[in-house]
Amino acid sequence: MDAVIFDLDGVLIDSEQVWDEVRQSFAAAHGGTWTPTATRDMQGMSTPEWAEYLVSAVGVRLPAAEVSAGVIAAMEKAYAAHLPVIPGAVDAVRAVASRFPVAIASSAPAVLIRVFLDVTGLPVPVAVSSEECAAGKPSPDVYLLAASRLGVSPASCYAVEDSTNGLKAALAAGMTVLAVPNPHFPPAAEVLAQVRVLGSVSELPDALA
């Protein structure tokens, strides 16, 4: 194996609940009505996709571009107050990066990925947002782009994911997938059955040994 590619939200930062709270609050403030499936539907979507979803499915009464700008600004404010780094995540990435080239392949906007890297100082040479791709997860696009920028074959990469759509994306990219299931939004059992499951991201260095 030639590289390890990490998801960000839910794997390195405990942010899925922050995203959920921010989007629900924004939707309520702009005429939207949250639906029972909205949270899971948007997991893995790229910025343009979830912004359009908030307009078309949730009923937010703003153009999609204003929706994405408003939600991202609220996320930046939340991160400035507290960046919820998952315990052990920084040490795990450092340990893995001492042995493999590493990358981040995330549905998060590039500006939020940069906040995470600036705060943690992690040695991650390639960070790709699905904003740069034609489609977000479960499409494999963001993983394929990350592998391309690392200069390695997708088949020679490990991917570390937490959500159903993220796991599907990494599998579709042809990678060897390790799951760190999100306790707040557990991935589907039928998808977990196709990957190796870890108890926490701290177990990753030993799992790759």
PDB file of C-alpha atoms in Angstrom, residues 5-193:
ATOM      1  CA  ILE A   5      -6.417   9.074   2.759  1.00  0.00           C
ATOM      2  CA  PHE A   6      -8.510  10.433   5.626  1.00  0.00           C
ATOM      3  CA  ASP A   7     -11.999  11.794   5.702  1.00  0.00           C
ATOM      4  CA  LEU A   8     -12.228  14.839   7.993  1.00  0.00           C
ATOM      5  CA  ASP A   9     -15.686  15.260   9.546  1.00  0.00           C
ATOM      6  CA  GLY A  10     -16.384  12.415  11.939  1.00  0.00           C
ATOM      7  CA  VAL A  11     -12.909  10.886  11.586  1.00  0.00           C
ATOM      8  CA  LEU A  12     -10.560  13.677  12.700  1.00  0.00           C
ATOM      9  CA  ILE A  13     -13.009  16.236  14.066  1.00  0.00           C
ATOM     10  CA  ASP A  14     -16.279  15.541  15.871  1.00  0.00           C
ATOM     11  CA  SER A  15     -18.143  17.978  13.685  1.00  0.00           C
ATOM     12  CA  GLU A  16     -21.164  16.154  12.280  1.00  0.00           C
ATOM     13  CA  GLN A  17     -23.330  17.415  15.133  1.00  0.00           C
ATOM     14  CA  VAL A  18     -21.987  20.957  14.660  1.00  0.00           C
ATOM     15  CA  TRP A  19     -22.899  20.843  10.963  1.00  0.00           C
ATOM     16  CA  ASP A  20     -26.340  19.523  11.872  1.00  0.00           C
ATOM     17  CA  GLU A  21     -27.005  22.222  14.464  1.00  0.00           C
ATOM     18  CA  VAL A  22     -25.755  25.014  12.200  1.00  0.00           C
ATOM     19  CA  ARG A  23     -27.785  23.869   9.188  1.00  0.00           C
ATOM     20  CA  GLN A  24     -30.946  23.348  11.226  1.00  0.00           C
ATOM     21  CA  SER A  25     -30.621  26.782  12.812  1.00  0.00           C
ATOM     22  CA  PHE A  26     -29.930  28.424   9.457  1.00  0.00           C
ATOM     23  CA  ALA A  27     -32.865  26.638   7.832  1.00  0.00           C
ATOM     24  CA  ALA A  28     -35.251  27.653  10.615  1.00  0.00           C
ATOM     25  CA  ALA A  29     -34.138  31.268  10.341  1.00  0.00           C
ATOM     26  CA  HIS A  30     -34.812  31.349   6.602  1.00  0.00           C
ATOM     27  CA  GLY A  31     -38.160  29.649   6.185  1.00  0.00           C
ATOM     28  CA  GLY A  32     -37.076  26.022   5.994  1.00  0.00           C
ATOM     29  CA  THR A  33     -38.676  22.984   7.610  1.00  0.00           C
ATOM     30  CA  TRP A  34     -36.286  20.230   8.721  1.00  0.00           C
ATOM     31  CA  THR A  35     -37.211  16.715   7.621  1.00  0.00           C
ATOM     32  CA  PRO A  36     -36.458  13.403   9.383  1.00  0.00           C
ATOM     33  CA  THR A  37     -34.030  12.339   6.644  1.00  0.00           C
ATOM     34  CA  ALA A  38     -32.264  15.657   6.033  1.00  0.00           C
ATOM     35  CA  THR A  39     -29.282  15.022   8.285  1.00  0.00           C
ATOM     36  CA  ARG A  40     -28.340  11.684   6.748  1.00  0.00           C
ATOM     37  CA  ASP A  41     -29.219  12.796   3.233  1.00  0.00           C
ATOM     38  CA  MET A  42     -26.627  15.578   3.363  1.00  0.00           C
ATOM     39  CA  GLN A  43     -23.773  13.557   4.832  1.00  0.00           C
ATOM     40  CA  GLY A  44     -21.077  13.456   2.188  1.00  0.00           C
ATOM     41  CA  MET A  45     -22.688  16.019  -0.116  1.00  0.00           C
ATOM     42  CA  SER A  46     -20.439  18.683  -1.603  1.00  0.00           C
ATOM     43  CA  THR A  47     -21.089  22.326  -0.737  1.00  0.00           C
ATOM     44  CA  PRO A  48     -23.140  23.060  -3.886  1.00  0.00           C
ATOM     45  CA  GLU A  49     -25.137  19.869  -3.358  1.00  0.00           C
ATOM     46  CA  TRP A  50     -26.126  20.469   0.266  1.00  0.00           C
ATOM     47  CA  ALA A  51     -26.846  24.148  -0.385  1.00  0.00           C
ATOM     48  CA  GLU A  52     -29.232  23.191  -3.187  1.00  0.00           C
ATOM     49  CA  TYR A  53     -30.735  20.477  -0.967  1.00  0.00           C
ATOM     50  CA  LEU A  54     -31.496  23.028   1.753  1.00  0.00           C
ATOM     51  CA  VAL A  55     -33.340  25.094  -0.846  1.00  0.00           C
ATOM     52  CA  SER A  56     -35.185  22.341  -2.709  1.00  0.00           C
ATOM     53  CA  ALA A  57     -35.863  19.760   0.017  1.00  0.00           C
ATOM     54  CA  VAL A  58     -35.854  21.806   3.233  1.00  0.00           C
ATOM     55  CA  GLY A  59     -37.416  24.946   1.782  1.00  0.00           C
ATOM     56  CA  VAL A  60     -34.836  27.597   2.697  1.00  0.00           C
ATOM     57  CA  ARG A  61     -35.941  30.825   0.984  1.00  0.00           C
ATOM     58  CA  LEU A  62     -32.575  32.003  -0.303  1.00  0.00           C
ATOM     59  CA  PRO A  63     -30.477  31.329  -3.401  1.00  0.00           C
ATOM     60  CA  ALA A  64     -28.177  28.349  -2.953  1.00  0.00           C
ATOM     61  CA  ALA A  65     -25.060  30.543  -3.115  1.00  0.00           C
ATOM     62  CA  GLU A  66     -26.312  32.600  -0.163  1.00  0.00           C
ATOM     63  CA  VAL A  67     -27.167  29.425   1.723  1.00  0.00           C
ATOM     64  CA  SER A  68     -23.663  27.987   1.371  1.00  0.00           C
ATOM     65  CA  ALA A  69     -22.020  31.296   2.279  1.00  0.00           C
ATOM     66  CA  GLY A  70     -24.188  31.706   5.379  1.00  0.00           C
ATOM     67  CA  VAL A  71     -23.745  28.166   6.653  1.00  0.00           C
ATOM     68  CA  ILE A  72     -19.987  28.173   6.068  1.00  0.00           C
ATOM     69  CA  ALA A  73     -19.629  31.513   7.862  1.00  0.00           C
ATOM     70  CA  ALA A  74     -21.515  30.069  10.837  1.00  0.00           C
ATOM     71  CA  MET A  75     -19.265  26.985  10.797  1.00  0.00           C
ATOM     72  CA  GLU A  76     -16.141  29.179  10.770  1.00  0.00           C
ATOM     73  CA  LYS A  77     -17.513  31.055  13.777  1.00  0.00           C
ATOM     74  CA  ALA A  78     -18.218  27.772  15.586  1.00  0.00           C
ATOM     75  CA  TYR A  79     -14.704  26.485  14.849  1.00  0.00           C
ATOM     76  CA  ALA A  80     -13.158  29.749  16.023  1.00  0.00           C
ATOM     77  CA  ALA A  81     -14.876  29.225  19.360  1.00  0.00           C
ATOM     78  CA  HIS A  82     -13.955  25.532  19.561  1.00  0.00           C
ATOM     79  CA  LEU A  83     -12.462  23.130  17.015  1.00  0.00           C
ATOM     80  CA  PRO A  84     -13.756  19.703  18.127  1.00  0.00           C
ATOM     81  CA  VAL A  85     -10.710  17.582  17.320  1.00  0.00           C
ATOM     82  CA  ILE A  86     -11.355  13.925  18.123  1.00  0.00           C
ATOM     83  CA  PRO A  87      -9.094  12.661  20.930  1.00  0.00           C
ATOM     84  CA  GLY A  88      -6.135  10.779  19.512  1.00  0.00           C
ATOM     85  CA  ALA A  89      -6.727  11.933  15.940  1.00  0.00           C
ATOM     86  CA  VAL A  90      -3.723  14.247  15.659  1.00  0.00           C
ATOM     87  CA  ASP A  91      -1.350  11.654  17.099  1.00  0.00           C
ATOM     88  CA  ALA A  92      -2.797   8.994  14.797  1.00  0.00           C
ATOM     89  CA  VAL A  93      -2.287  11.111  11.680  1.00  0.00           C
ATOM     90  CA  ARG A  94       1.274  11.983  12.717  1.00  0.00           C
ATOM     91  CA  ALA A  95       2.081   8.316  13.305  1.00  0.00           C
ATOM     92  CA  VAL A  96       0.619   7.275   9.950  1.00  0.00           C
ATOM     93  CA  ALA A  97       2.328  10.172   8.140  1.00  0.00           C
ATOM     94  CA  SER A  98       5.700   8.953   9.418  1.00  0.00           C
ATOM     95  CA  ARG A  99       5.207   5.805   7.322  1.00  0.00           C
ATOM     96  CA  PHE A 100       2.907   6.756   4.423  1.00  0.00           C
ATOM     97  CA  PRO A 101       2.062   9.766   2.272  1.00  0.00           C
ATOM     98  CA  VAL A 102      -1.252  11.044   3.612  1.00  0.00           C
ATOM     99  CA  ALA A 103      -4.118  13.138   2.287  1.00  0.00           C
ATOM    100  CA  ILE A 104      -7.523  14.429   3.321  1.00  0.00           C
ATOM    101  CA  ALA A 105     -10.520  13.811   1.046  1.00  0.00           C
ATOM    102  CA  SER A 106     -13.461  15.637   2.575  1.00  0.00           C
ATOM    103  CA  SER A 107     -16.889  16.965   1.817  1.00  0.00           C
ATOM    104  CA  ALA A 108     -16.053  19.986   3.965  1.00  0.00           C
ATOM    105  CA  PRO A 109     -15.392  23.298   2.216  1.00  0.00           C
ATOM    106  CA  ALA A 110     -11.727  24.009   1.559  1.00  0.00           C
ATOM    107  CA  VAL A 111     -11.753  26.942   3.985  1.00  0.00           C
ATOM    108  CA  LEU A 112     -12.770  24.646   6.879  1.00  0.00           C
ATOM    109  CA  ILE A 113     -10.199  22.002   5.946  1.00  0.00           C
ATOM    110  CA  ARG A 114      -7.578  24.768   6.068  1.00  0.00           C
ATOM    111  CA  VAL A 115      -8.752  25.855   9.532  1.00  0.00           C
ATOM    112  CA  PHE A 116      -8.253  22.297  10.776  1.00  0.00           C
ATOM    113  CA  LEU A 117      -4.765  22.013   9.269  1.00  0.00           C
ATOM    114  CA  ASP A 118      -3.715  25.446  10.534  1.00  0.00           C
ATOM    115  CA  VAL A 119      -4.856  24.695  14.079  1.00  0.00           C
ATOM    116  CA  THR A 120      -3.356  21.208  14.271  1.00  0.00           C
ATOM    117  CA  GLY A 121      -0.232  21.810  12.186  1.00  0.00           C
ATOM    118  CA  LEU A 122      -0.534  18.313  10.733  1.00  0.00           C
ATOM    119  CA  PRO A 123       1.824  17.292   7.894  1.00  0.00           C
ATOM    120  CA  VAL A 124      -0.842  16.686   5.244  1.00  0.00           C
ATOM    121  CA  PRO A 125       0.508  17.642   1.799  1.00  0.00           C
ATOM    122  CA  VAL A 126      -2.725  16.976  -0.127  1.00  0.00           C
ATOM    123  CA  ALA A 127      -6.163  18.140   1.039  1.00  0.00           C
ATOM    124  CA  VAL A 128      -9.086  17.859  -1.359  1.00  0.00           C
ATOM    125  CA  SER A 129     -12.615  19.176  -0.918  1.00  0.00           C
ATOM    126  CA  SER A 130     -15.499  17.722  -2.886  1.00  0.00           C
ATOM    127  CA  GLU A 131     -16.171  21.350  -3.879  1.00  0.00           C
ATOM    128  CA  GLU A 132     -13.521  20.633  -6.509  1.00  0.00           C
ATOM    129  CA  CYS A 133     -15.367  17.607  -7.883  1.00  0.00           C
ATOM    130  CA  ALA A 134     -18.385  17.010 -10.066  1.00  0.00           C
ATOM    131  CA  ALA A 135     -20.172  15.150  -7.269  1.00  0.00           C
ATOM    132  CA  GLY A 136     -19.818  14.616  -3.543  1.00  0.00           C
ATOM    133  CA  LYS A 137     -19.828  11.330  -1.656  1.00  0.00           C
ATOM    134  CA  PRO A 138     -21.034   8.576  -2.260  1.00  0.00           C
ATOM    135  CA  SER A 139     -19.459   9.362  -5.620  1.00  0.00           C
ATOM    136  CA  PRO A 140     -15.767   8.335  -5.517  1.00  0.00           C
ATOM    137  CA  ASP A 141     -14.627  11.583  -7.157  1.00  0.00           C
ATOM    138  CA  VAL A 142     -12.967  13.206  -4.131  1.00  0.00           C
ATOM    139  CA  TYR A 143     -11.023  10.046  -3.300  1.00  0.00           C
ATOM    140  CA  LEU A 144      -9.897   9.570  -6.879  1.00  0.00           C
ATOM    141  CA  LEU A 145      -8.724  13.188  -7.025  1.00  0.00           C
ATOM    142  CA  ALA A 146      -6.798  12.844  -3.760  1.00  0.00           C
ATOM    143  CA  ALA A 147      -5.047   9.690  -5.016  1.00  0.00           C
ATOM    144  CA  SER A 148      -4.209  11.435  -8.281  1.00  0.00           C
ATOM    145  CA  ARG A 149      -2.639  14.382  -6.471  1.00  0.00           C
ATOM    146  CA  LEU A 150      -0.616  12.004  -4.327  1.00  0.00           C
ATOM    147  CA  GLY A 151       0.543  10.312  -7.527  1.00  0.00           C
ATOM    148  CA  VAL A 152      -0.636   6.848  -6.465  1.00  0.00           C
ATOM    149  CA  SER A 153      -3.158   4.306  -7.694  1.00  0.00           C
ATOM    150  CA  PRO A 154      -6.470   4.291  -5.798  1.00  0.00           C
ATOM    151  CA  ALA A 155      -6.108   0.530  -5.427  1.00  0.00           C
ATOM    152  CA  SER A 156      -2.928   1.080  -3.402  1.00  0.00           C
ATOM    153  CA  CYS A 157      -4.584   3.449  -0.907  1.00  0.00           C
ATOM    154  CA  TYR A 158      -6.157   2.969   2.474  1.00  0.00           C
ATOM    155  CA  ALA A 159      -9.186   5.171   3.140  1.00  0.00           C
ATOM    156  CA  VAL A 160     -10.428   6.032   6.636  1.00  0.00           C
ATOM    157  CA  GLU A 161     -14.121   6.884   6.881  1.00  0.00           C
ATOM    158  CA  ASP A 162     -17.005   7.133   9.346  1.00  0.00           C
ATOM    159  CA  SER A 163     -20.298   7.529   7.456  1.00  0.00           C
ATOM    160  CA  THR A 164     -22.353   5.424   5.073  1.00  0.00           C
ATOM    161  CA  ASN A 165     -21.856   7.734   2.105  1.00  0.00           C
ATOM    162  CA  GLY A 166     -18.159   8.160   2.853  1.00  0.00           C
ATOM    163  CA  LEU A 167     -17.620   4.411   3.067  1.00  0.00           C
ATOM    164  CA  LYS A 168     -19.495   3.930  -0.197  1.00  0.00           C
ATOM    165  CA  ALA A 169     -17.335   6.574  -1.877  1.00  0.00           C
ATOM    166  CA  ALA A 170     -14.063   4.998  -0.774  1.00  0.00           C
ATOM    167  CA  LEU A 171     -15.240   1.525  -1.790  1.00  0.00           C
ATOM    168  CA  ALA A 172     -16.330   2.830  -5.188  1.00  0.00           C
ATOM    169  CA  ALA A 173     -12.850   4.307  -5.612  1.00  0.00           C
ATOM    170  CA  GLY A 174     -11.413   0.812  -5.212  1.00  0.00           C
ATOM    171  CA  MET A 175      -9.566   1.561  -1.977  1.00  0.00           C
ATOM    172  CA  THR A 176      -8.994  -0.623   1.080  1.00  0.00           C
ATOM    173  CA  VAL A 177     -11.394   0.921   3.562  1.00  0.00           C
ATOM    174  CA  LEU A 178     -11.168   1.173   7.336  1.00  0.00           C
ATOM    175  CA  ALA A 179     -14.214   2.431   9.199  1.00  0.00           C
ATOM    176  CA  VAL A 180     -14.295   4.394  12.416  1.00  0.00           C
ATOM    177  CA  PRO A 181     -18.098   4.438  12.823  1.00  0.00           C
ATOM    178  CA  ASN A 182     -19.620   7.752  13.823  1.00  0.00           C
ATOM    179  CA  PRO A 183     -21.385   7.139  17.172  1.00  0.00           C
ATOM    180  CA  HIS A 184     -23.885   9.950  16.547  1.00  0.00           C
ATOM    181  CA  PHE A 185     -24.851   8.811  13.037  1.00  0.00           C
ATOM    182  CA  PRO A 186     -23.879   5.107  12.747  1.00  0.00           C
ATOM    183  CA  PRO A 187     -23.236   3.872   9.213  1.00  0.00           C
ATOM    184  CA  ALA A 188     -25.406   1.218   7.630  1.00  0.00           C
ATOM    185  CA  ALA A 189     -24.639  -2.322   8.734  1.00  0.00           C
ATOM    186  CA  GLU A 190     -24.560  -3.648   5.183  1.00  0.00           C
ATOM    187  CA  VAL A 191     -21.808  -1.170   4.302  1.00  0.00           C
ATOM    188  CA  LEU A 192     -19.816  -1.846   7.468  1.00  0.00           C
ATOM    189  CA  ALA A 193     -19.863  -5.535   6.528  1.00  0.00           C
TER     190      ALA A 193
END
